[in-house]
Amino acid sequence: MDRAYAPNLFDLAALALVIGALVAIVFGVNQTNAPLTVLDTAPISLDPANLPGYALRTTIRMLAAMAASLVFTFIYATVAAKSRRAEMVLIPILDILQSVPILGFLTFTVIFFMNLFPGRVLGAELASVFAIFTSQAWNMAFSMYQSLRTVPKDLDEAAKSFHLSWWRRFWRLDVPFAMPGLVWNMMMSMSGGWFFVVASEAITVGDTTVTLPGVGSYVALAIKQQNLAAVGYAVLTMLAVIIIYDQLLFRPIVAWADKFRFEQTASAEAPTSWLLDLFRQTRFLRALADAFSIAAESTTRARLPIPKLPQLKLNLNLPSKLVDAMWMTIVVVGAAWAGWHVVAYIFATLHWSDVLTAVVDGSYTLIRVIVLIALATVIWVPIGVWIGLRPSIAEKVQPLAQFLAAFPANILFPAAVVLIIHFKVNPNIWLSPLMILGTQWYILFNVIAGATAFPSDLKEAARAFHITGWKWWRYVILPGVFPYYITGAITASGGSWNAAIVAEVASWGDKKLTAVGLGSYIANATDAGDFHRVVLGIAVMSIFVTLFNRLFWRPLYAFAESRLSLD
């Protein structure tokens, strides 16, 4: 063997890490192949010794959902960004999907997944992974869509001049340009998965509830039994798991993705990762990675063997506006058909007075969302800029931010309920902070991503022209991070509506507090098994979110795209 490729100590250390990760994944996956009766014979226990196993199962579910979210993001966001007519349909659908609560997805998909593997744990596991996927995918898709819409024109022209195929352009330009924002949104998505982990690990089929082993099920049982010590153990386990995957997964990706920053000068302060440095000092594994890299490179150059279909000589020379009108007609007719079925289902048992109640409750939640997003913007935009411009600080706060973003609102229920009852304050106001607790981080993470991706040459130019103080904020950094902020605010807004279902009804033991709003409307209807009101609540929530996005966020999105891109 060539001495250059002979294994060294770094190879041994890296190989031990890789084998350890593979063994943990194989052990966790094997548990999913058991029959469903195993869950009854080994119910969830609050013994802290079980927490490492529960944490492994929960982490594998979230990583599986993350892989599915990444594939969904690459396909969905690319089609939406590249095709104007597809965008007319896909982006409104994305607005609706991000506002549909996780309980809504579970209600209608769990039967499908359970029937795929009848009598096996795997069916319930897939339903849980799908539920976590619905809490991870939307902000990643929005982030990549925003990046692809703001690719600088000179890079676009360069790709065209090199005659890159769409496949090579995707891997050589689109994915690298979107990577800085996408990485931070992946981190946020993992935390988002933790936020809804309690709901996603209790699978209800008819009158039966399947409780999957995991940290979420552990927390749910601890809250039910009012066991504060067990809640504390779960929080410590979450913190340990987040630190581990931050060090082994996200920090290396952040350090690796730094090379995709759009700038002409090298960054003065680049993020680092001990794991990435370890793998870079290996010999044998680097040679192996280089071989894989060459193979992957050849795939980006490959011409996909798409069979040539007989070409129809149909040249109608239709004006573009006429094709748009025909396309919109198809979309409107399809939407009207779907809407008609939803309306028919709702009014089978409900009346207009029920619709009015849902709309009024939605107005209360809308006010909460607006106030909380405004407060989160004022607080987190300056902090996000400060962190994003300092990679060494970002490295330190990265796991802390992920932990805070992952903190499920359910864990704060005891403190919220006890304090509200003790001080006799209005739950309509003081339960509201629980809504933004898990979603304000979308703003922080996206602003950090925007500040991290801000070109060093523009910073140096601002410094050379002595632009400081408010002028620097107004003319330099705020325009630079604005497209990222809009992405974060849209997903935070949709997430807040979703979180209202968890946050507007807080219970601790036999004490239950309810805030008037659409979230408590849906939560109460779900508890009562009233599916007509659940569908009405979700439909009203989707309409509120879609209208708010269309009338407020989309104009700002268009402004950012046309006036603030890096051209």
mmCIF file of C-alpha atoms in Angstrom, residues 354-563:
data_model
loop_
_atom_site.group_PDB
_atom_site.id
_atom_site.type_symbol
_atom_site.label_atom_id
_atom_site.label_comp_id
_atom_site.label_asym_id
_atom_site.label_seq_id
_atom_site.Cartn_x
_atom_site.Cartn_y
_atom_site.Cartn_z
ATOM 1 C CA ASP A 354 -70.003 27.539 13.751
ATOM 2 C CA VAL A 355 -68.021 29.113 10.901
ATOM 3 C CA LEU A 356 -68.448 32.555 12.512
ATOM 4 C CA THR A 357 -67.183 31.157 15.836
ATOM 5 C CA ALA A 358 -64.085 29.704 14.135
ATOM 6 C CA VAL A 359 -63.393 32.990 12.296
ATOM 7 C CA VAL A 360 -63.719 35.057 15.497
ATOM 8 C CA ASP A 361 -61.415 32.643 17.328
ATOM 9 C CA GLY A 362 -59.012 32.874 14.367
ATOM 10 C CA SER A 363 -58.982 36.682 14.725
ATOM 11 C CA TYR A 364 -57.813 36.366 18.337
ATOM 12 C CA THR A 365 -54.983 34.031 17.268
ATOM 13 C CA LEU A 366 -54.097 36.372 14.370
ATOM 14 C CA ILE A 367 -53.625 39.286 16.800
ATOM 15 C CA ARG A 368 -51.363 37.121 18.957
ATOM 16 C CA VAL A 369 -49.288 36.037 15.928
ATOM 17 C CA ILE A 370 -48.807 39.629 14.691
ATOM 18 C CA VAL A 371 -47.788 40.981 18.106
ATOM 19 C CA LEU A 372 -45.430 38.074 18.810
ATOM 20 C CA ILE A 373 -43.750 38.165 15.381
ATOM 21 C CA ALA A 374 -43.189 41.933 15.793
ATOM 22 C CA LEU A 375 -41.641 41.420 19.239
ATOM 23 C CA ALA A 376 -39.491 38.522 17.981
ATOM 24 C CA THR A 377 -38.278 40.675 15.081
ATOM 25 C CA VAL A 378 -37.221 43.547 17.328
ATOM 26 C CA ILE A 379 -35.382 41.190 19.681
ATOM 27 C CA TRP A 380 -33.796 38.590 17.381
ATOM 28 C CA VAL A 381 -32.786 40.499 14.227
ATOM 29 C CA PRO A 382 -30.023 42.544 15.940
ATOM 30 C CA ILE A 383 -28.899 39.496 17.937
ATOM 31 C CA GLY A 384 -28.892 37.298 14.825
ATOM 32 C CA VAL A 385 -26.795 39.834 12.895
ATOM 33 C CA TRP A 386 -24.340 40.120 15.778
ATOM 34 C CA ILE A 387 -23.948 36.334 15.994
ATOM 35 C CA GLY A 388 -23.851 35.727 12.229
ATOM 36 C CA LEU A 389 -21.005 38.212 11.669
ATOM 37 C CA ARG A 390 -18.886 36.452 14.291
ATOM 38 C CA PRO A 391 -18.347 32.757 13.357
ATOM 39 C CA SER A 392 -16.477 32.048 16.613
ATOM 40 C CA ILE A 393 -19.517 33.277 18.610
ATOM 41 C CA ALA A 394 -21.871 31.364 16.283
ATOM 42 C CA GLU A 395 -19.982 28.145 17.059
ATOM 43 C CA LYS A 396 -20.511 28.674 20.781
ATOM 44 C CA VAL A 397 -24.209 29.617 20.659
ATOM 45 C CA GLN A 398 -25.103 27.052 17.969
ATOM 46 C CA PRO A 399 -25.947 24.165 20.376
ATOM 47 C CA LEU A 400 -27.582 26.559 22.880
ATOM 48 C CA ALA A 401 -29.849 28.030 20.184
ATOM 49 C CA GLN A 402 -30.747 24.530 18.970
ATOM 50 C CA PHE A 403 -31.574 23.467 22.540
ATOM 51 C CA LEU A 404 -33.763 26.519 23.205
ATOM 52 C CA ALA A 405 -35.530 26.071 19.867
ATOM 53 C CA ALA A 406 -36.113 22.391 20.644
ATOM 54 C CA PHE A 407 -37.633 23.069 24.054
ATOM 55 C CA PRO A 408 -41.200 21.666 23.773
ATOM 56 C CA ALA A 409 -43.880 24.036 25.074
ATOM 57 C CA ASN A 410 -45.394 21.113 26.993
ATOM 58 C CA ILE A 411 -42.412 21.090 29.360
ATOM 59 C CA LEU A 412 -43.158 24.685 30.369
ATOM 60 C CA PHE A 413 -46.812 23.932 31.080
ATOM 61 C CA PRO A 414 -46.196 23.293 34.799
ATOM 62 C CA ALA A 415 -44.523 26.681 35.298
ATOM 63 C CA ALA A 416 -47.038 28.515 33.085
ATOM 64 C CA VAL A 417 -50.106 26.998 34.771
ATOM 65 C CA VAL A 418 -48.789 27.471 38.304
ATOM 66 C CA LEU A 419 -47.703 31.090 37.711
ATOM 67 C CA ILE A 420 -50.932 32.119 35.950
ATOM 68 C CA ILE A 421 -53.072 30.612 38.726
ATOM 69 C CA HIS A 422 -50.866 32.019 41.512
ATOM 70 C CA PHE A 423 -50.847 35.594 40.157
ATOM 71 C CA LYS A 424 -54.473 35.359 38.861
ATOM 72 C CA VAL A 425 -53.536 36.885 35.477
ATOM 73 C CA ASN A 426 -55.422 36.570 32.181
ATOM 74 C CA PRO A 427 -54.549 33.303 30.324
ATOM 75 C CA ASN A 428 -55.625 34.953 27.033
ATOM 76 C CA ILE A 429 -52.512 37.123 27.338
ATOM 77 C CA TRP A 430 -50.056 35.088 29.371
ATOM 78 C CA LEU A 431 -50.424 31.761 27.523
ATOM 79 C CA SER A 432 -49.491 33.609 24.298
ATOM 80 C CA PRO A 433 -45.697 33.532 24.860
ATOM 81 C CA LEU A 434 -45.868 29.718 24.663
ATOM 82 C CA MET A 435 -46.920 30.130 21.002
ATOM 83 C CA ILE A 436 -43.776 31.957 19.960
ATOM 84 C CA LEU A 437 -41.511 29.910 22.213
ATOM 85 C CA GLY A 438 -40.638 27.369 19.537
ATOM 86 C CA THR A 439 -41.135 29.498 16.427
ATOM 87 C CA GLN A 440 -39.251 32.743 17.096
ATOM 88 C CA TRP A 441 -36.078 30.768 16.373
ATOM 89 C CA TYR A 442 -36.953 30.569 12.669
ATOM 90 C CA ILE A 443 -36.265 34.337 12.581
ATOM 91 C CA LEU A 444 -33.020 34.020 14.565
ATOM 92 C CA PHE A 445 -31.633 31.071 12.564
ATOM 93 C CA ASN A 446 -32.435 32.668 9.189
ATOM 94 C CA VAL A 447 -30.975 36.045 10.187
ATOM 95 C CA ILE A 448 -27.809 34.255 11.378
ATOM 96 C CA ALA A 449 -27.695 32.435 8.026
ATOM 97 C CA GLY A 450 -28.111 35.767 6.167
ATOM 98 C CA ALA A 451 -25.396 37.487 8.200
ATOM 99 C CA THR A 452 -23.091 34.461 7.815
ATOM 100 C CA ALA A 453 -23.557 34.481 4.036
ATOM 101 C CA PHE A 454 -23.102 38.271 3.780
ATOM 102 C CA PRO A 455 -20.043 38.815 1.509
ATOM 103 C CA SER A 456 -16.858 39.900 3.266
ATOM 104 C CA ASP A 457 -15.984 42.229 0.347
ATOM 105 C CA LEU A 458 -19.194 44.233 0.959
ATOM 106 C CA LYS A 459 -18.345 44.475 4.652
ATOM 107 C CA GLU A 460 -14.875 45.733 3.759
ATOM 108 C CA ALA A 461 -16.334 48.237 1.287
ATOM 109 C CA ALA A 462 -18.666 49.610 3.975
ATOM 110 C CA ARG A 463 -15.702 49.868 6.340
ATOM 111 C CA ALA A 464 -13.618 51.662 3.702
ATOM 112 C CA PHE A 465 -16.376 54.248 3.169
ATOM 113 C CA HIS A 466 -16.711 54.697 6.955
ATOM 114 C CA ILE A 467 -20.367 53.682 6.951
ATOM 115 C CA THR A 468 -21.225 53.084 10.610
ATOM 116 C CA GLY A 469 -24.068 53.344 13.103
ATOM 117 C CA TRP A 470 -27.651 53.519 11.856
ATOM 118 C CA LYS A 471 -26.467 54.073 8.243
ATOM 119 C CA TRP A 472 -24.661 50.741 8.379
ATOM 120 C CA TRP A 473 -27.802 49.000 9.592
ATOM 121 C CA ARG A 474 -30.060 50.753 7.081
ATOM 122 C CA TYR A 475 -27.916 50.616 3.918
ATOM 123 C CA VAL A 476 -25.627 47.614 4.479
ATOM 124 C CA ILE A 477 -26.681 44.769 6.755
ATOM 125 C CA LEU A 478 -30.485 45.023 6.893
ATOM 126 C CA PRO A 479 -30.815 44.877 3.063
ATOM 127 C CA GLY A 480 -28.299 42.007 3.112
ATOM 128 C CA VAL A 481 -30.223 39.828 5.568
ATOM 129 C CA PHE A 482 -33.719 40.963 4.507
ATOM 130 C CA PRO A 483 -34.437 38.032 2.097
ATOM 131 C CA TYR A 484 -33.386 35.581 4.822
ATOM 132 C CA TYR A 485 -35.477 37.444 7.434
ATOM 133 C CA ILE A 486 -38.572 37.205 5.227
ATOM 134 C CA THR A 487 -38.091 33.429 4.921
ATOM 135 C CA GLY A 488 -37.723 33.156 8.695
ATOM 136 C CA ALA A 489 -40.721 35.397 9.396
ATOM 137 C CA ILE A 490 -43.001 33.457 7.009
ATOM 138 C CA THR A 491 -42.101 30.127 8.593
ATOM 139 C CA ALA A 492 -42.267 31.616 12.110
ATOM 140 C CA SER A 493 -45.712 33.002 11.335
ATOM 141 C CA GLY A 494 -46.980 29.654 9.993
ATOM 142 C CA GLY A 495 -45.316 27.817 12.877
ATOM 143 C CA SER A 496 -46.954 30.133 15.423
ATOM 144 C CA TRP A 497 -50.401 29.290 14.054
ATOM 145 C CA ASN A 498 -49.482 25.617 14.304
ATOM 146 C CA ALA A 499 -48.065 26.010 17.819
ATOM 147 C CA ALA A 500 -51.277 27.720 18.958
ATOM 148 C CA ILE A 501 -52.871 24.262 19.142
ATOM 149 C CA VAL A 502 -50.330 23.238 21.767
ATOM 150 C CA ALA A 503 -50.025 26.607 23.522
ATOM 151 C CA GLU A 504 -53.627 27.847 23.823
ATOM 152 C CA VAL A 505 -54.573 24.886 26.022
ATOM 153 C CA ALA A 506 -52.136 24.251 28.880
ATOM 154 C CA SER A 507 -52.732 21.569 31.462
ATOM 155 C CA TRP A 508 -50.822 20.287 34.483
ATOM 156 C CA GLY A 509 -52.443 17.381 36.260
ATOM 157 C CA ASP A 510 -56.103 18.250 36.826
ATOM 158 C CA LYS A 511 -55.553 21.981 36.208
ATOM 159 C CA LYS A 512 -56.351 23.202 32.704
ATOM 160 C CA LEU A 513 -56.112 26.751 31.307
ATOM 161 C CA THR A 514 -57.556 27.774 27.942
ATOM 162 C CA ALA A 515 -57.000 30.923 25.881
ATOM 163 C CA VAL A 516 -59.684 31.920 23.371
ATOM 164 C CA GLY A 517 -58.368 31.263 19.869
ATOM 165 C CA LEU A 518 -58.345 28.944 16.879
ATOM 166 C CA GLY A 519 -55.657 26.733 18.442
ATOM 167 C CA SER A 520 -57.806 25.900 21.479
ATOM 168 C CA TYR A 521 -60.808 25.487 19.123
ATOM 169 C CA ILE A 522 -58.965 22.745 17.162
ATOM 170 C CA ALA A 523 -57.402 21.173 20.270
ATOM 171 C CA ASN A 524 -60.795 20.904 22.023
ATOM 172 C CA ALA A 525 -62.441 19.504 18.867
ATOM 173 C CA THR A 526 -59.646 16.912 18.561
ATOM 174 C CA ASP A 527 -60.083 15.840 22.194
ATOM 175 C CA ALA A 528 -63.834 15.502 21.626
ATOM 176 C CA GLY A 529 -63.310 13.460 18.438
ATOM 177 C CA ASP A 530 -65.374 16.063 16.506
ATOM 178 C CA PHE A 531 -63.697 15.708 13.084
ATOM 179 C CA HIS A 532 -66.075 18.153 11.360
ATOM 180 C CA ARG A 533 -64.937 20.953 13.698
ATOM 181 C CA VAL A 534 -61.294 19.807 13.324
ATOM 182 C CA VAL A 535 -61.588 20.165 9.531
ATOM 183 C CA LEU A 536 -63.388 23.537 9.907
ATOM 184 C CA GLY A 537 -60.652 24.806 12.241
ATOM 185 C CA ILE A 538 -57.841 23.645 9.947
ATOM 186 C CA ALA A 539 -59.599 25.154 6.894
ATOM 187 C CA VAL A 540 -60.060 28.533 8.638
ATOM 188 C CA MET A 541 -56.450 28.441 9.848
ATOM 189 C CA SER A 542 -55.207 27.690 6.309
ATOM 190 C CA ILE A 543 -57.264 30.598 4.902
ATOM 191 C CA PHE A 544 -55.933 33.013 7.542
ATOM 192 C CA VAL A 545 -52.307 31.972 6.921
ATOM 193 C CA THR A 546 -52.632 32.038 3.132
ATOM 194 C CA LEU A 547 -54.304 35.485 3.069
ATOM 195 C CA PHE A 548 -51.768 36.900 5.530
ATOM 196 C CA ASN A 549 -48.881 35.565 3.456
ATOM 197 C CA ARG A 550 -50.370 36.741 0.143
ATOM 198 C CA LEU A 551 -51.253 40.259 1.372
ATOM 199 C CA PHE A 552 -48.261 40.973 3.592
ATOM 200 C CA TRP A 553 -45.276 38.631 3.284
ATOM 201 C CA ARG A 554 -45.332 37.937 -0.473
ATOM 202 C CA PRO A 555 -45.078 41.643 -1.487
ATOM 203 C CA LEU A 556 -42.085 41.921 0.842
ATOM 204 C CA TYR A 557 -40.671 38.724 -0.684
ATOM 205 C CA ALA A 558 -41.022 40.195 -4.177
ATOM 206 C CA PHE A 559 -39.348 43.419 -3.005
ATOM 207 C CA ALA A 560 -36.411 41.469 -1.555
ATOM 208 C CA GLU A 561 -36.086 39.429 -4.730
ATOM 209 C CA SER A 562 -36.142 42.420 -7.107
ATOM 210 C CA ARG A 563 -34.259 45.062 -5.094
#
